[in-house]
mmCIF file of C-alpha atoms in Angstrom:
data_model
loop_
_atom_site.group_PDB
_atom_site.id
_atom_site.type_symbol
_atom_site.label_atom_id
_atom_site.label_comp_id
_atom_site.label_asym_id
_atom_site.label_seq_id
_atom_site.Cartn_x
_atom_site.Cartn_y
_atom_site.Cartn_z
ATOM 1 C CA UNK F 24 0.000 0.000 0.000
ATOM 2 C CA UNK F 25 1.177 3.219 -0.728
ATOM 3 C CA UNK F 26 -0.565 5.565 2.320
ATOM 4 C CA UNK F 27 0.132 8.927 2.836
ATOM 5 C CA UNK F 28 2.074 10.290 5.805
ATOM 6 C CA UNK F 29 0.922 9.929 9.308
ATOM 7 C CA UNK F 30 -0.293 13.960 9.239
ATOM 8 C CA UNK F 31 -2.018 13.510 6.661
ATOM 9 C CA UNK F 32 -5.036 10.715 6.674
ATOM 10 C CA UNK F 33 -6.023 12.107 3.309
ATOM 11 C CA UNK F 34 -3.487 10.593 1.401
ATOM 12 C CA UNK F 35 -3.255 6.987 0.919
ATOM 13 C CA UNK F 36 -1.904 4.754 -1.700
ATOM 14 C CA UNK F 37 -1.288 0.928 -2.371
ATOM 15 C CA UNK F 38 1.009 -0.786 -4.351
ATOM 16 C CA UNK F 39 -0.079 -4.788 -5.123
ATOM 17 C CA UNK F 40 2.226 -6.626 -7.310
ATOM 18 C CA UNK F 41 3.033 -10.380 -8.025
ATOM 19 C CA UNK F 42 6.636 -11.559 -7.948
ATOM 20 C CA UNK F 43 7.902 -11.514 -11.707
ATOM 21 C CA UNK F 44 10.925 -11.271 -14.005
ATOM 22 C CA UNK F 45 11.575 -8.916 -15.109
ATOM 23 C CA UNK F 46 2.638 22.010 -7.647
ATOM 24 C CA UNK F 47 3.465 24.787 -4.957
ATOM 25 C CA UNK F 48 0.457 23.475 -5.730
ATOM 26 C CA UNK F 49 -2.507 25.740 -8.217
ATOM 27 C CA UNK F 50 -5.588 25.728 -6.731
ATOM 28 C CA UNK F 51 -7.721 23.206 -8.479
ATOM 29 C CA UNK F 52 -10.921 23.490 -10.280
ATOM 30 C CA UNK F 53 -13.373 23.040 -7.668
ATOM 31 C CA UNK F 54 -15.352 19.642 -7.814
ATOM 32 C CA UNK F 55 -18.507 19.304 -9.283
ATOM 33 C CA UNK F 56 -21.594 19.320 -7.434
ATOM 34 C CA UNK F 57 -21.716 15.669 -5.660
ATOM 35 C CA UNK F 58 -25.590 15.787 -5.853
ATOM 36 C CA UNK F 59 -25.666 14.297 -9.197
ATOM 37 C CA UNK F 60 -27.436 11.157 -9.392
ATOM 38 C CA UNK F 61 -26.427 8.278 -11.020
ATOM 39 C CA UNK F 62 -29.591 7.709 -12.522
ATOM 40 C CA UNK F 63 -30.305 11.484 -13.990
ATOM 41 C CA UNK F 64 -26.361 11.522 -15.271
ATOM 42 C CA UNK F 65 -27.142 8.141 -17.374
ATOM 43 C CA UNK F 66 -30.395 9.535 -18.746
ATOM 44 C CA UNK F 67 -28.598 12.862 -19.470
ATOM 45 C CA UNK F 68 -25.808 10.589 -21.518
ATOM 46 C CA UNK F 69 -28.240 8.379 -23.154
ATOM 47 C CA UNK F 70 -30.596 11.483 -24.554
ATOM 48 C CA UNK F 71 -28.928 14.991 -24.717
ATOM 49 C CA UNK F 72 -24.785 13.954 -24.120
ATOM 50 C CA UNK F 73 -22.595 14.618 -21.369
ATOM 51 C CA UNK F 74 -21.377 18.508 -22.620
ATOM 52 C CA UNK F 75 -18.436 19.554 -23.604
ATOM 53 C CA UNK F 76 -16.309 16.417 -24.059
ATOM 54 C CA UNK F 77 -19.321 14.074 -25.385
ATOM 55 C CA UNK F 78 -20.169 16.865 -28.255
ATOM 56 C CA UNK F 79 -17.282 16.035 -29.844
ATOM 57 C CA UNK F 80 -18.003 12.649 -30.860
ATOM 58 C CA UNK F 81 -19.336 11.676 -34.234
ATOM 59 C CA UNK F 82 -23.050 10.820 -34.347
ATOM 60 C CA UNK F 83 -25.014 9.693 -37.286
ATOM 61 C CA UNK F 84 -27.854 11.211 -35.671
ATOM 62 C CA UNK F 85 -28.551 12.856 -32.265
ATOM 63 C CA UNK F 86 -29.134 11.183 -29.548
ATOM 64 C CA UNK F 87 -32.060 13.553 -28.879
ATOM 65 C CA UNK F 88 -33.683 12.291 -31.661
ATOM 66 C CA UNK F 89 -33.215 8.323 -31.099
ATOM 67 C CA UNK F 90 -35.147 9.168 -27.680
ATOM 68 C CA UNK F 91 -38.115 10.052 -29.686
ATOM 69 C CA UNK F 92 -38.913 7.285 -31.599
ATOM 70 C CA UNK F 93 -41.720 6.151 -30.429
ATOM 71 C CA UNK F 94 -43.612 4.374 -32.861
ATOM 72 C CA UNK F 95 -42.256 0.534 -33.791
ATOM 73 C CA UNK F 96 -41.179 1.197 -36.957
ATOM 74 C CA UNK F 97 -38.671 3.909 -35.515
ATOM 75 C CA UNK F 98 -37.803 1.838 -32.693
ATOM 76 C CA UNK F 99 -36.572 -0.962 -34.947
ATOM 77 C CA UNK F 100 -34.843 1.396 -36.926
ATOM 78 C CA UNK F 101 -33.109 2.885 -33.877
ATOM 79 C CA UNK F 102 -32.149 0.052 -32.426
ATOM 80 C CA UNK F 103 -30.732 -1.609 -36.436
ATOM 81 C CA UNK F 104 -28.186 1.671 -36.756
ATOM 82 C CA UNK F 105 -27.321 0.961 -32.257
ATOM 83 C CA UNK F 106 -26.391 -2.697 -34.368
ATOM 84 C CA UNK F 107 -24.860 -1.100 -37.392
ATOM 85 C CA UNK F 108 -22.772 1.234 -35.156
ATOM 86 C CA UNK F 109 -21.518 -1.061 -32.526
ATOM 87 C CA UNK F 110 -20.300 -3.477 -35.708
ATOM 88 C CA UNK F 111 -18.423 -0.425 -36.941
ATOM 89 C CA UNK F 112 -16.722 0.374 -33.647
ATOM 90 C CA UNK F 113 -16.148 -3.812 -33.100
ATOM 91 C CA UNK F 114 -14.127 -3.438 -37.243
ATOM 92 C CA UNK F 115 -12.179 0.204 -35.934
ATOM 93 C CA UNK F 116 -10.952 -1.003 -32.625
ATOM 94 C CA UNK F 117 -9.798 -4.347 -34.494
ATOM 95 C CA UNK F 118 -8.484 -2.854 -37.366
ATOM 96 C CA UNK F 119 -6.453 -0.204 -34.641
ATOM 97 C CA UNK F 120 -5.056 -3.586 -32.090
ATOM 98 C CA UNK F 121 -4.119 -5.634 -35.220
ATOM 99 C CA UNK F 122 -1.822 -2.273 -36.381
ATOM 100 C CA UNK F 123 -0.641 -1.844 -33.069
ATOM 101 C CA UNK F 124 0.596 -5.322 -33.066
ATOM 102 C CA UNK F 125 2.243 -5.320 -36.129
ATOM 103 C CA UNK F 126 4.591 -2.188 -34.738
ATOM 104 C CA UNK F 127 4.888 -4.017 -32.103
ATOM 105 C CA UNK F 128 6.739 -6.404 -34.272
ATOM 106 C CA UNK F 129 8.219 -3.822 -36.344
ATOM 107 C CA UNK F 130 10.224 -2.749 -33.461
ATOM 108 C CA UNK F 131 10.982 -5.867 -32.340
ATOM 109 C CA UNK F 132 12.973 -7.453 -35.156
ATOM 110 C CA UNK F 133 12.084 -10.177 -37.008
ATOM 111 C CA UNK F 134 14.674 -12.660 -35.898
ATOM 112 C CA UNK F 135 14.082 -16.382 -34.509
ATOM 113 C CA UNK F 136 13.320 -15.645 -30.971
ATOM 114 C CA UNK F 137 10.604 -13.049 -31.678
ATOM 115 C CA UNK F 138 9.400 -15.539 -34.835
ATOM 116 C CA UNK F 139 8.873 -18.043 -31.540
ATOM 117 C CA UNK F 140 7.551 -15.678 -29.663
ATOM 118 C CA UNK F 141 4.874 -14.401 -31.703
ATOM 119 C CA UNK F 142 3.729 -17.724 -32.589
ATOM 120 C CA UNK F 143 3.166 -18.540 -28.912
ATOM 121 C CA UNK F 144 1.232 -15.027 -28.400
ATOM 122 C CA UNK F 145 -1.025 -16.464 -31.089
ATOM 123 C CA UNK F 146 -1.534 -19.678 -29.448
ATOM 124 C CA UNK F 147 -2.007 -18.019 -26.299
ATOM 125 C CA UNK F 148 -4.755 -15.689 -27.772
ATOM 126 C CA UNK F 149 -6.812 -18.881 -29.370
ATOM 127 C CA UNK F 150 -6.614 -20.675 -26.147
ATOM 128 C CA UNK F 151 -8.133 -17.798 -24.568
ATOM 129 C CA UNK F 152 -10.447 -16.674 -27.497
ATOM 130 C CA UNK F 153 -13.499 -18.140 -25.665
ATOM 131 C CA UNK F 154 -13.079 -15.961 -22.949
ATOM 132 C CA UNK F 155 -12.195 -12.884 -24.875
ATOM 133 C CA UNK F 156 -15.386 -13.562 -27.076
ATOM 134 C CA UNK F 157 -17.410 -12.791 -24.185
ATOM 135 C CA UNK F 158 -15.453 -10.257 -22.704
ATOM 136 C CA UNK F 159 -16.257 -8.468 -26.117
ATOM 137 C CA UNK F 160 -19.614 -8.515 -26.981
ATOM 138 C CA UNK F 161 -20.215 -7.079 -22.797
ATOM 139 C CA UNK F 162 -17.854 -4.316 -24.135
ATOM 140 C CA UNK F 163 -19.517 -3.372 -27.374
ATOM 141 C CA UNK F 164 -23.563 -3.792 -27.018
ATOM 142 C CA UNK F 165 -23.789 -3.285 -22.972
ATOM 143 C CA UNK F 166 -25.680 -0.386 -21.635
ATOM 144 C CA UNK F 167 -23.218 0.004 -18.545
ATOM 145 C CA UNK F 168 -20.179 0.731 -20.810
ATOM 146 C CA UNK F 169 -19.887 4.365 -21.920
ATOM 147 C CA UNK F 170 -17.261 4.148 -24.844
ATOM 148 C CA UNK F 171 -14.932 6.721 -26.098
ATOM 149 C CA UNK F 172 -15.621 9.735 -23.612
ATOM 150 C CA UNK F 173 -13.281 12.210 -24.564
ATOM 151 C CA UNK F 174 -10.575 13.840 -21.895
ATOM 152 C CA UNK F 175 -8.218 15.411 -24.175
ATOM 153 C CA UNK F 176 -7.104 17.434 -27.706
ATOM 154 C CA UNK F 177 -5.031 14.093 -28.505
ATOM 155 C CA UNK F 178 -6.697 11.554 -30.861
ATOM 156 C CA UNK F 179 -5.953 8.893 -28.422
ATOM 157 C CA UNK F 180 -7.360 11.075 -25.706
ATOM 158 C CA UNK F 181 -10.382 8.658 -25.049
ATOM 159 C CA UNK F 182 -11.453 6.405 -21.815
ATOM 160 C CA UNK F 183 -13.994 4.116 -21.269
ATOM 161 C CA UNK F 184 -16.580 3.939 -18.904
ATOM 162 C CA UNK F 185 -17.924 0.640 -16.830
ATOM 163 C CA UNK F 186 -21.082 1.741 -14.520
ATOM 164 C CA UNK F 187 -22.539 -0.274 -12.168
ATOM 165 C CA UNK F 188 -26.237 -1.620 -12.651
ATOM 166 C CA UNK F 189 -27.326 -0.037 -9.128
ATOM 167 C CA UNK F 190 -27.699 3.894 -8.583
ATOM 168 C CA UNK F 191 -27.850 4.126 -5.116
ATOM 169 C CA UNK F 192 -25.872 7.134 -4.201
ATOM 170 C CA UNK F 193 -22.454 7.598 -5.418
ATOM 171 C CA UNK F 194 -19.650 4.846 -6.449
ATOM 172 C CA UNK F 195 -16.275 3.990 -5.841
ATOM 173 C CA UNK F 196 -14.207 4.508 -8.783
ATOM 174 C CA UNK F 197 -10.842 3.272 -10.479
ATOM 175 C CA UNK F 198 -9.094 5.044 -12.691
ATOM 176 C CA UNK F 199 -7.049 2.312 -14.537
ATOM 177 C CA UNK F 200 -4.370 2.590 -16.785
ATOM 178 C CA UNK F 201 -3.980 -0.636 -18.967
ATOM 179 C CA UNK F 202 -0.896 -2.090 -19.616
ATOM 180 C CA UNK F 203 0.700 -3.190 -22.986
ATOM 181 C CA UNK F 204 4.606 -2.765 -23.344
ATOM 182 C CA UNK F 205 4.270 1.339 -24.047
ATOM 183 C CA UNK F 206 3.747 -0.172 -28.209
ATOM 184 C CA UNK F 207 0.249 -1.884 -28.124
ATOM 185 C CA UNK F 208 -1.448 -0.020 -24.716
ATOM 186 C CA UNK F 209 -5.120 0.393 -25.332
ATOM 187 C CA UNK F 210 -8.052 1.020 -22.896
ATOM 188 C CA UNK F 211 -10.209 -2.121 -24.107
ATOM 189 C CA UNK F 212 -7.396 -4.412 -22.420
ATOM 190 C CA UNK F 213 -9.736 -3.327 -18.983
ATOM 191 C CA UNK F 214 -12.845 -4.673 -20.369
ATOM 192 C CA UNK F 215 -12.753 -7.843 -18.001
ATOM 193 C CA UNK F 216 -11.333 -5.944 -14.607
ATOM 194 C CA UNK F 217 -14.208 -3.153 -15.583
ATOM 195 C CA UNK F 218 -17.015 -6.079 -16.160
ATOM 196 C CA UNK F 219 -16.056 -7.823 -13.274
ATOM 197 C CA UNK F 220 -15.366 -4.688 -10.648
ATOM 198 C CA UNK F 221 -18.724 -2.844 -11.852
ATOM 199 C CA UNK F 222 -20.513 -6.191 -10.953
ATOM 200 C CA UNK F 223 -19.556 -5.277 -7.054
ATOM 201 C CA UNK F 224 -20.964 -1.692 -7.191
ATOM 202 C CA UNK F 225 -17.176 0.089 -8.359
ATOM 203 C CA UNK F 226 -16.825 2.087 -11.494
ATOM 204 C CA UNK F 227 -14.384 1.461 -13.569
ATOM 205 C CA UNK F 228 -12.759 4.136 -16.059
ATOM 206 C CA UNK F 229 -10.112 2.605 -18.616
ATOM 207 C CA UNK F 230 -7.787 5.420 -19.674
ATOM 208 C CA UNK F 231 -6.250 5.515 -22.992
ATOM 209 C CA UNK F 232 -2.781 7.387 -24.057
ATOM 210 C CA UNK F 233 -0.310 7.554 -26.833
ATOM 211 C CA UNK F 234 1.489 4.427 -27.618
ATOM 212 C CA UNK F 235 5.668 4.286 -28.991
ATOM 213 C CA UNK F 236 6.082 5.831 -31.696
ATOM 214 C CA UNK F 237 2.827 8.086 -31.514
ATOM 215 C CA UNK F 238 4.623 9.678 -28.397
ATOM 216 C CA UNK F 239 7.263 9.117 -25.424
ATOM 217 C CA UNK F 240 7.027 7.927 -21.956
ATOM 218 C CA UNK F 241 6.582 11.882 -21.107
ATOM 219 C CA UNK F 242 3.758 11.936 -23.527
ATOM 220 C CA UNK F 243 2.177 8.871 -22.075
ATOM 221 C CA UNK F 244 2.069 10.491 -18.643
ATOM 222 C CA UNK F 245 0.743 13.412 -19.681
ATOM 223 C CA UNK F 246 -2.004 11.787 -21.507
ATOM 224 C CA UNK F 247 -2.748 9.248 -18.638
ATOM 225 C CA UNK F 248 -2.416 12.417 -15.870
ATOM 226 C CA UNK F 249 -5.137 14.347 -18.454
ATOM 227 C CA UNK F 250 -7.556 11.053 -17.869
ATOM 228 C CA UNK F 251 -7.627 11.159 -14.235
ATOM 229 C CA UNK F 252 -7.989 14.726 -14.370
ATOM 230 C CA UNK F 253 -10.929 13.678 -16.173
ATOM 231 C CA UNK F 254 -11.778 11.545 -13.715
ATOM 232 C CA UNK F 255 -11.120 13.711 -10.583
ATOM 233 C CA UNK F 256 -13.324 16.593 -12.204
ATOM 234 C CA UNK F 257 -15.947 15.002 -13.710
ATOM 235 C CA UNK F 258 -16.944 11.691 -12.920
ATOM 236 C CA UNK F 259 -19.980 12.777 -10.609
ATOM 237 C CA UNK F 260 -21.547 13.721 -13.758
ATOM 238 C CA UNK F 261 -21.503 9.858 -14.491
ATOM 239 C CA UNK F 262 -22.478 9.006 -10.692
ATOM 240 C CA UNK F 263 -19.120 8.640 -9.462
ATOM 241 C CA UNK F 264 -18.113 9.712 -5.902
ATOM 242 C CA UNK F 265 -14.785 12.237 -6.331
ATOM 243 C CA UNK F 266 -13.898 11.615 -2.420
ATOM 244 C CA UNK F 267 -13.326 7.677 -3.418
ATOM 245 C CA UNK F 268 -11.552 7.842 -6.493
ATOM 246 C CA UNK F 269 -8.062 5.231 -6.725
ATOM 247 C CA UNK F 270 -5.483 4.824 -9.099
ATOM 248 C CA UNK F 271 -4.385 1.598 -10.590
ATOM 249 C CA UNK F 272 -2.106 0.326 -13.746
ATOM 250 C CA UNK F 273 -1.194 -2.648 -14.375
ATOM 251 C CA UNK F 274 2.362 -4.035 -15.865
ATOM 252 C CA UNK F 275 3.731 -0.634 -18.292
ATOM 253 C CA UNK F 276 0.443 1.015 -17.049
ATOM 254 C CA UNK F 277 1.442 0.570 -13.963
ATOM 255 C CA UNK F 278 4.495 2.491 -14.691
ATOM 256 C CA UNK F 279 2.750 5.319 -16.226
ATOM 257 C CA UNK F 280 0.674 5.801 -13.226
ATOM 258 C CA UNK F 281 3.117 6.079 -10.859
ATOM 259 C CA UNK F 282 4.972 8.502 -13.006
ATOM 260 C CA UNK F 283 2.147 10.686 -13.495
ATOM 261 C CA UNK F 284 1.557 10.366 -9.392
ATOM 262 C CA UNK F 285 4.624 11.239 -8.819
ATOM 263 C CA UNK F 286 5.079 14.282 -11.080
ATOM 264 C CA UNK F 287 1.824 15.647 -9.478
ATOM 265 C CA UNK F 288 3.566 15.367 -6.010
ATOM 266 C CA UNK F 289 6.504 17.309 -7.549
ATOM 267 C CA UNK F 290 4.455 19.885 -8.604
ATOM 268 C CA UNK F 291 2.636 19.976 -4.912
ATOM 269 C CA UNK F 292 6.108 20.868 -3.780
ATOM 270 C CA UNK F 293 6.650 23.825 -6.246
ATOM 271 C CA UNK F 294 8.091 22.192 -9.352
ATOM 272 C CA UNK F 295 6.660 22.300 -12.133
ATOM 273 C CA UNK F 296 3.687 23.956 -13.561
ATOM 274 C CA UNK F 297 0.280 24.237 -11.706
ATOM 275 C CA UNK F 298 -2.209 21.293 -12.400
ATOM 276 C CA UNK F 299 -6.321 20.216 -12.180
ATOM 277 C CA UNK F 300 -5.841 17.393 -9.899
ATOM 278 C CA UNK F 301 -3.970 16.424 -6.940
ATOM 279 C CA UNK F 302 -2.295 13.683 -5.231
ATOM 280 C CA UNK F 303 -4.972 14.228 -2.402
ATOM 281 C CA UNK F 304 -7.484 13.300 -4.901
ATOM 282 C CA UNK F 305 -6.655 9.515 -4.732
ATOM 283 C CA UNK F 306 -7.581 7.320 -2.061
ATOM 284 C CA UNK F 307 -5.056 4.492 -3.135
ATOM 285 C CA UNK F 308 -2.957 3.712 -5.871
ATOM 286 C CA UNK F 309 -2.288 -0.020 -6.915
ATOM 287 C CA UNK F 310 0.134 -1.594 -8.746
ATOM 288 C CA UNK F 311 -0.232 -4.645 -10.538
ATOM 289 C CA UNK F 312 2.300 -6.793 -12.366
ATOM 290 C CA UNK F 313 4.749 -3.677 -11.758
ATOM 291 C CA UNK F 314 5.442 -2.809 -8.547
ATOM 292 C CA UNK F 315 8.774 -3.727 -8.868
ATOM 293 C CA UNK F 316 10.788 -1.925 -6.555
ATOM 294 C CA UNK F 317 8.656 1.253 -6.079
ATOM 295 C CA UNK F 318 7.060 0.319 -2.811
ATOM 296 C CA UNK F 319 10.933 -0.460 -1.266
ATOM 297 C CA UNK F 320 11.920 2.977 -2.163
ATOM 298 C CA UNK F 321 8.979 4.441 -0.989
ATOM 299 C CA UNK F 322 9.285 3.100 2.251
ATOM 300 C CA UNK F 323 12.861 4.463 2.510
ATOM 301 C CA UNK F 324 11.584 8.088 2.615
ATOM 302 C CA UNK F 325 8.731 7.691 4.557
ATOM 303 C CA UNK F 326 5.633 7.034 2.825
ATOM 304 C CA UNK F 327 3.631 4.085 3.884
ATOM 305 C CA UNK F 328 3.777 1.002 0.979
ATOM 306 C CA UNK F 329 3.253 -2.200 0.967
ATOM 307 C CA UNK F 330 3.603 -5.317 -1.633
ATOM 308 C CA UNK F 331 1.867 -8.557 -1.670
ATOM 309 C CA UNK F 332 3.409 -11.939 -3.648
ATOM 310 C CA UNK F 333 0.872 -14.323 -4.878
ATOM 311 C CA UNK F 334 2.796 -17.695 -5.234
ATOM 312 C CA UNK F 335 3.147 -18.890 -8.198
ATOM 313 C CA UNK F 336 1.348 -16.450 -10.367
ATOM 314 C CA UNK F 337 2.775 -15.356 -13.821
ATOM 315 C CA UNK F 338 2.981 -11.892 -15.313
ATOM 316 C CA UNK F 339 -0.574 -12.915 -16.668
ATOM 317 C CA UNK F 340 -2.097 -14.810 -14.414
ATOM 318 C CA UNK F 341 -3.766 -12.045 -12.343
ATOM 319 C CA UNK F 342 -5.108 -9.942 -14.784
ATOM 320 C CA UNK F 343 -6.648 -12.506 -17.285
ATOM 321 C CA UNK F 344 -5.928 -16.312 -16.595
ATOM 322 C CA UNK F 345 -7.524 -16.079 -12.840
ATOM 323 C CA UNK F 346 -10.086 -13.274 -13.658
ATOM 324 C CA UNK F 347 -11.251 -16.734 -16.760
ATOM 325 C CA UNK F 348 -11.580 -18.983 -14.300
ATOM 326 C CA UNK F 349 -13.952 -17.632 -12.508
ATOM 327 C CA UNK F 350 -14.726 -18.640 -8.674
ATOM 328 C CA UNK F 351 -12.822 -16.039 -6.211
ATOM 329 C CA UNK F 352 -9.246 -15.271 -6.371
ATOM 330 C CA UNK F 353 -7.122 -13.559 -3.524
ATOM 331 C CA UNK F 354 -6.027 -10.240 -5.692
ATOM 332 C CA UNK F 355 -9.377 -9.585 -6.671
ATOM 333 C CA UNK F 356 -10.848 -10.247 -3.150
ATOM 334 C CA UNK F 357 -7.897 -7.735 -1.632
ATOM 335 C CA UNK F 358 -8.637 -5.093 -4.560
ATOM 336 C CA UNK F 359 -12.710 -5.267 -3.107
ATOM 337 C CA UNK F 360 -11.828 -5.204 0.365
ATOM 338 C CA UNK F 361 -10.036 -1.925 0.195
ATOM 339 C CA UNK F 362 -12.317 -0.259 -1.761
ATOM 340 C CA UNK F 363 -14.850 -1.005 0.211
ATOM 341 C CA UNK F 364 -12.873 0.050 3.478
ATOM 342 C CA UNK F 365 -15.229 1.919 6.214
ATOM 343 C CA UNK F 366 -18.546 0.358 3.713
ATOM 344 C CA UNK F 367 -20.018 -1.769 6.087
ATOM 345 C CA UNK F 368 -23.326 -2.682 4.097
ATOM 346 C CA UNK F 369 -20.806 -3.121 0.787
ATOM 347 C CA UNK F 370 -18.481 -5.342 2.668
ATOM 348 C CA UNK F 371 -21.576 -7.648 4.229
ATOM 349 C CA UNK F 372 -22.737 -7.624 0.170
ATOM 350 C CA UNK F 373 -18.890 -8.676 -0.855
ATOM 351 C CA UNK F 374 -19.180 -11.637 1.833
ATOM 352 C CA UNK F 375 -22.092 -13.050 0.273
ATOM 353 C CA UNK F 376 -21.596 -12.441 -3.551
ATOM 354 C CA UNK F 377 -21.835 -15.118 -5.680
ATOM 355 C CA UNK F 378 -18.460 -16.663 -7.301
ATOM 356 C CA UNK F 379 -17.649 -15.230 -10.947
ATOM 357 C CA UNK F 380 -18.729 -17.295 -13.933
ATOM 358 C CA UNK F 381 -16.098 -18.981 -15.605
ATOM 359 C CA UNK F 382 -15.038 -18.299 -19.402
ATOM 360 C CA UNK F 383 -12.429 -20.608 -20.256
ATOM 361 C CA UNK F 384 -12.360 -24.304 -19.480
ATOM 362 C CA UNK F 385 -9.674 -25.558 -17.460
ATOM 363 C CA UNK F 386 -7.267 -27.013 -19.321
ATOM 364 C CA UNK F 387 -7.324 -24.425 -22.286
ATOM 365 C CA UNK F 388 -6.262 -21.819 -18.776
ATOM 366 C CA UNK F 389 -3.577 -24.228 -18.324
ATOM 367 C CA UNK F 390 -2.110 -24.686 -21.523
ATOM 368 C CA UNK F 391 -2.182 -20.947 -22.044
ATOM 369 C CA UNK F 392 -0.120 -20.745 -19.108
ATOM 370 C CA UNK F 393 2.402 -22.909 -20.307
ATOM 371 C CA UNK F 394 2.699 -21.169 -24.137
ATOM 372 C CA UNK F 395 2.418 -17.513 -22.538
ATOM 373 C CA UNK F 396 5.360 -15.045 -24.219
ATOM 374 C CA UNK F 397 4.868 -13.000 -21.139
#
């Protein structure tokens, strides 16, 4: 865990990682009004946008005049362009991971070991296709995922949204930075940690950034800080609770997070340029599959940081073979648990919640394990 000092209770932050190889401050924009329900934001998305950042989205028509169709005829209508439109997002985001893969290899090389390699990540992929299948179609046609909300000027200035099915009162929410080697980063690698964390009443928003060569590591921060400014300033509007908001990134995401946490507590102190969130914003920040040595050297000026080992897990294993299984798993129980922290009526709903379904059968998990590049 990565807490904040003992004189300051505000500041708190976790890092969670499995064993593997490998502003003086501005004064910030002042918080939206937390008496926005959950249920008048979504209705507010769904019919007249979300303002500024929403009305810069494409539309084929409004979204005004979807919500008045009212006879059958329109409705069917309405609901075969919702189709035609979530095909044609399903063929861009392809098109965009299958490009990002092949730069992946361009930068790479081409000789035998990344030949090897490659072949393996292909293997790997099939044996988990069933799972990813499903982990899809939640992403592109269900209501509680608000796609492409835009934070920034940059074309890759887009997160993703994962709301819970309940609106009573505010949520939780994680601002998550995905991981993918700084080359093939992209938010829709959060899908299953957004599915499965909205199920237990958190919100989840996926933040995108610039990937090598579209940018540098600096550029990536900046893009990822952008997002949970985002997220800090606006996520009432969604039904999201700003006094609850934590950080997480997981493997290079988790990298970029920490940087971007870091350089805003540099900038508390008076370097730098002023900023529209703060370090006191975030309850927690967790670290998955990159933890490294961050929490040691944390500890060794003061702060509060801890780092738990799950035997025998891979790179992998946390974020998608164990998540496939289904059942309970110990990281996702301990990522729960702390959000829910001082939620007693959460916590008694977390001790009785049924186990997760599994996608994959057994021994496809297990022979992905075996083949995994990672």
């Amino acid at each position: 865990m990565l807490p904040r000092s003992e004189d300051d209770i505000s500041f708190t932050r976790l890092v969670v990682a499995p064993r593997i190889e490998e502003d003086k401050a501005a004064e910030m924009r002042p918080l939206l009004a937390k008496s926005s329900s959950y249920a008048g934001t979504a209705t507010a998305s769904n019919c007249a946008g979300t303002g500024f950042y929403q009305k810069r989205r494409r539309r084929t028509a409004s979204a005004t005049s979807l919500c008045l169709l009212s006879d059958g005829a329109g409705v069917r209508r309405g609901r075969g362009q919702a189709f035609r439109e979530g095909v044609g997002r399903a063929a861009s985001e392809t098109y965009l991971v299958t490009r990002l893969g092949f730069n992946l290899l361009g930068y790479l090389g081409v000789g035998y070991r990344w030949i090897t390699r490659f072949i393996a990540l292909g293997f790997y992929a099939f044996l988990l296709f069933p799972g990813f299948v499903q982990v899809g179609y939640y992403y592109f046609f269900s209501n509680q995922v608000r796609r492409g909300i835009v934070y920034g000027d940059q074309p890759r200035n887009r997160l993703d949204l994962y709301l819970p099915k309940s609106n009573n009162g505010p949520k939780p929410v994680v601002a998550f930075v995905t991981g993918g080697a700084w080359i093939i980063g992209y938010k829709a690698w959060g899908s299953l940690l957004g599915k499965q964390l909205s199920e237990r009443d958190i919100m989840v928003a996926c933040i995108d950034y610039r990937n090598f060569p579209q940018g540098t590591i600096s550029d990536m921060v900046k893009d990822a800080s952008q997002g949970i400014s985002f997220v800090c300033n606006h996520i009432a509007e969604y039904g999201g609770d700003p006094n609850r908001i934590y950080l997480m990134g997981q493997s290079a995401g988790a990298h970029i997070a920490a940087c971007a946490l870091l350089e805003q507590a540099f900038r508390a102190a008076g370097e730098g340029e002023s900023t529209s969130w703060s370090v006191s914003q975030i309850k927690a920040y967790f670290g998955l599959s990159g933890g490294k040595n961050f929490s040691a050297a944390l500890q060794r000026v003061g702060v509060k940081s801890y780092s738990i080992f799950y035997e025998g897990r891979t790179h992998t294993d946390l974020f998608l073979q164990d998540p496939m299984r289904g059942g309970k798993d110990q990281l996702f129980e301990d990522l729960v648990s702390i959000i829910h922290s001082g939620d007693s009526e959460a916590l008694a709903k977390d001790a009785v919640a049924p186990p997760r379904r599994r996608l994959v059968p057994e021994f496809m998990l297990r022979l992905a394990r075996k083949v995994s590049p990672f």
